[in-house]
Structure formats: structure tokens, C-alpha cells
């Protein structure tokens, strides 16, 4: 059985139109424009720098004499609504001795009390540890947990959402 070239061309055109329709009527492009990729990289770098500065300020409220080491966690991307992502990172402090929770959280609250955009509240982790949640109306959030059993302080940081994709690295 032989095919006519016109039939093959018509089938190809129908497939191309169907793919375009499935993509919302817009032709699909292989890669984003250079400026949009650059803008996303700039937004990510700025968000991570802001969140990193706050998490370092939180870490600095702990007595340097009691901190034996500090380990920064690598930033990862989390999904947000509407084609946005947020960066999540953190710091783990190793302590040489236990830290009284209420005064530690009080120092953090005091450090951010002059900035009315921050709010602080305490809750409990799944393991029953008291945790301080510091947040800003922009979506920034910092979770601080003092664990005297393991002599660690975990500071988790979440930036505001910004334009991007989970495939961004």
C-alpha cells in the first residue's frame, strides 16, 4: 500500500494543530527566553540572600561560646501556586551545652521586635519540642527548634514565592 504525500502532510499538520491546541492554543517553545531565565535566576538569588540574612541573624542570637559548629543546608525549591516557587534552606547549630528555650526564643523575638512586618508564635513539633515560628506577611517563614536532647538548634527558612519552576537549578 502506498501513501500519497498529500495525506502524510495532512496528517502531520493535524498532529501539529492538535499539539498546539493541547498547549492552550500557544505554540510550544523549547526553552524560555534568555531574559525570563535570567530574571528567574535573579529573583531566586535575591530571595535566598534575604532569607539567608534573616536565618544568620537568628543563628547569631545564640551564644557563640555554646555553638560548636554551624552547618548550612543547601537551598531547595518548593512549589507555590501560579507558576511560582520558593526557596527553602536552613542552618543547624551544634551546641556544647543545653540552651534554655524561653530565653533563647525571647532573644530572637527581641531581635525582630523593631520590624512590625514580623510576627512570632510558638507551637510544638511532632516530637513535642517547643518551636518558634517567625514570619513576615510576604510569605517568609522561619522555624526555630531548640533540641536539648541532641544539643542542636534547627533553623528552617522559607522565602516568599517568586516566578520560577521546580526545574530551575
C-alpha positions as a printed Julia matrix, in Angstrom:
169×3 Matrix{Float64}:
  0.0    0.0    0.0
  1.37   3.38  -1.0
  0.58   6.68   0.61
  0.1    9.92  -1.15
  2.47  12.7    0.0
 -0.53  14.96   0.48
 -2.08  12.54   3.01
  1.15  12.34   5.04
  1.42  16.13   5.05
 -2.2   16.5    6.14
 -1.74  14.01   9.0
  1.39  15.92  10.12
 -0.5   19.22  10.05
 -3.39  17.77  12.07
 -0.99  16.42  14.71
  0.78  19.79  14.92
 -2.55  21.61  15.32
 -3.7   19.16  17.99
 -0.47  19.62  19.95
 -0.83  23.39  19.71
 -4.43  23.18  20.94
 -3.38  20.96  23.87
 -0.82  23.55  24.84
 -3.53  26.16  25.29
 -3.5   27.45  21.73
  0.02  28.81  22.01
  2.9   27.3   20.11
  5.27  25.4   22.4
  8.81  26.72  22.72
 11.78  24.59  23.64
 13.41  26.97  26.1
 12.43  30.17  27.91
 13.77  33.44  26.63
 17.13  34.49  27.99
 15.69  37.45  29.88
 12.99  35.37  31.62
 15.55  32.75  32.71
 17.87  35.5   33.88
 15.02  37.25  35.73
 14.12  33.98  37.47
 17.73  33.38  38.48
 17.96  36.94  39.82
 14.7   36.52  41.78
 15.94  33.25  43.26
 19.32  34.72  44.24
 17.65  37.74  45.86
 15.12  35.6   47.77
 17.83  33.26  49.05
 20.05  36.18  50.07
 17.22  37.84  52.05
 16.17  34.6   53.75
 19.81  33.68  54.38
 20.46  37.02  56.07
 17.5   36.52  58.43
 18.5   32.95  59.27
 22.07  34.15  60.04
 20.62  36.88  62.3
 18.61  34.21  64.13
 21.71  31.99  64.46
 23.7   34.95  65.82
 21.28  35.31  68.77
 22.78  32.1   70.23
 25.86  32.49  72.42
 28.92  31.83  70.23
 30.62  30.14  73.2
 27.86  27.49  73.22
 27.94  26.82  69.45
 30.49  24.2   68.43
 29.53  24.18  64.72
 27.07  25.55  62.21
 26.01  23.68  59.09
 24.14  25.47  56.29
 21.64  23.33  54.41
 21.57  23.61  50.64
 18.69  25.69  49.23
 15.94  23.67  47.56
 12.87  24.75  45.61
  9.31  24.15  46.78
  6.19  24.65  44.68
  3.86  27.62  45.19
  0.64  28.39  43.31
  0.52  30.19  39.96
  3.84  29.09  38.39
  5.85  30.26  41.37
  8.37  28.61  43.67
 10.0   29.41  46.97
 13.46  28.65  48.29
 13.86  26.61  51.45
 17.07  26.26  53.39
 18.36  26.4   56.9
 21.13  26.17  59.44
 21.77  23.52  62.06
 23.76  24.65  65.09
 25.54  22.09  67.27
 25.66  23.18  70.91
 28.26  22.38  73.56
 25.63  22.53  76.3
 21.86  22.76  76.59
 20.03  26.0   75.89
 17.06  27.21  77.91
 14.27  27.53  75.36
 12.27  30.53  76.66
 15.24  32.93  76.89
 16.56  31.74  73.51
 13.24  32.41  71.79
 12.95  35.69  73.7
 16.27  36.89  72.21
 15.02  36.06  68.71
 11.72  37.89  69.3
 13.64  40.88  70.66
 15.96  40.93  67.63
 12.98  41.28  65.28
 10.64  43.32  67.5
 11.55  46.63  65.83
 10.28  45.33  62.47
  6.45  45.27  62.62
  6.27  43.09  59.5
  7.49  40.1   61.56
  5.2   38.08  63.81
  6.28  35.33  66.18
  4.36  32.46  67.75
  5.27  29.2   69.39
  3.89  25.76  68.71
  5.07  22.18  69.15
  6.82  19.84  66.76
  5.61  16.3   66.16
  8.17  15.2   68.76
  6.69  17.6   71.34
  9.52  20.17  71.21
  8.61  23.82  71.51
  9.2   25.63  68.2
  9.3   29.34  67.41
  7.67  30.34  64.11
  8.79  33.74  62.86
  7.01  35.01  59.77
  6.58  38.07  57.62
  3.44  38.96  55.67
  5.31  38.44  52.39
  5.29  34.69  52.92
  8.73  34.45  54.5
  8.81  31.96  57.36
 11.47  30.77  59.79
 11.05  27.82  62.13
 13.45  27.57  65.07
 13.65  24.46  67.23
 15.99  24.02  70.2
 16.55  20.32  70.85
 18.44  19.89  74.1
 18.42  16.09  73.84
 20.59  16.19  70.7
 22.17  19.58  71.56
 21.05  21.11  68.25
 19.21  24.19  67.08
 17.45  23.79  63.74
 16.57  26.92  61.79
 14.43  26.26  58.71
 13.96  29.14  56.26
 11.32  29.65  53.59
 11.49  32.61  51.2
  8.47  34.4   49.73
  7.18  32.86  46.48
  8.61  34.17  43.23
  8.25  33.38  39.49
 10.04  30.2   38.65
  9.87  26.48  38.06
 10.84  23.43  40.09
 13.11  22.52  37.16
 15.27  25.59  37.86
 18.55  24.53  39.42
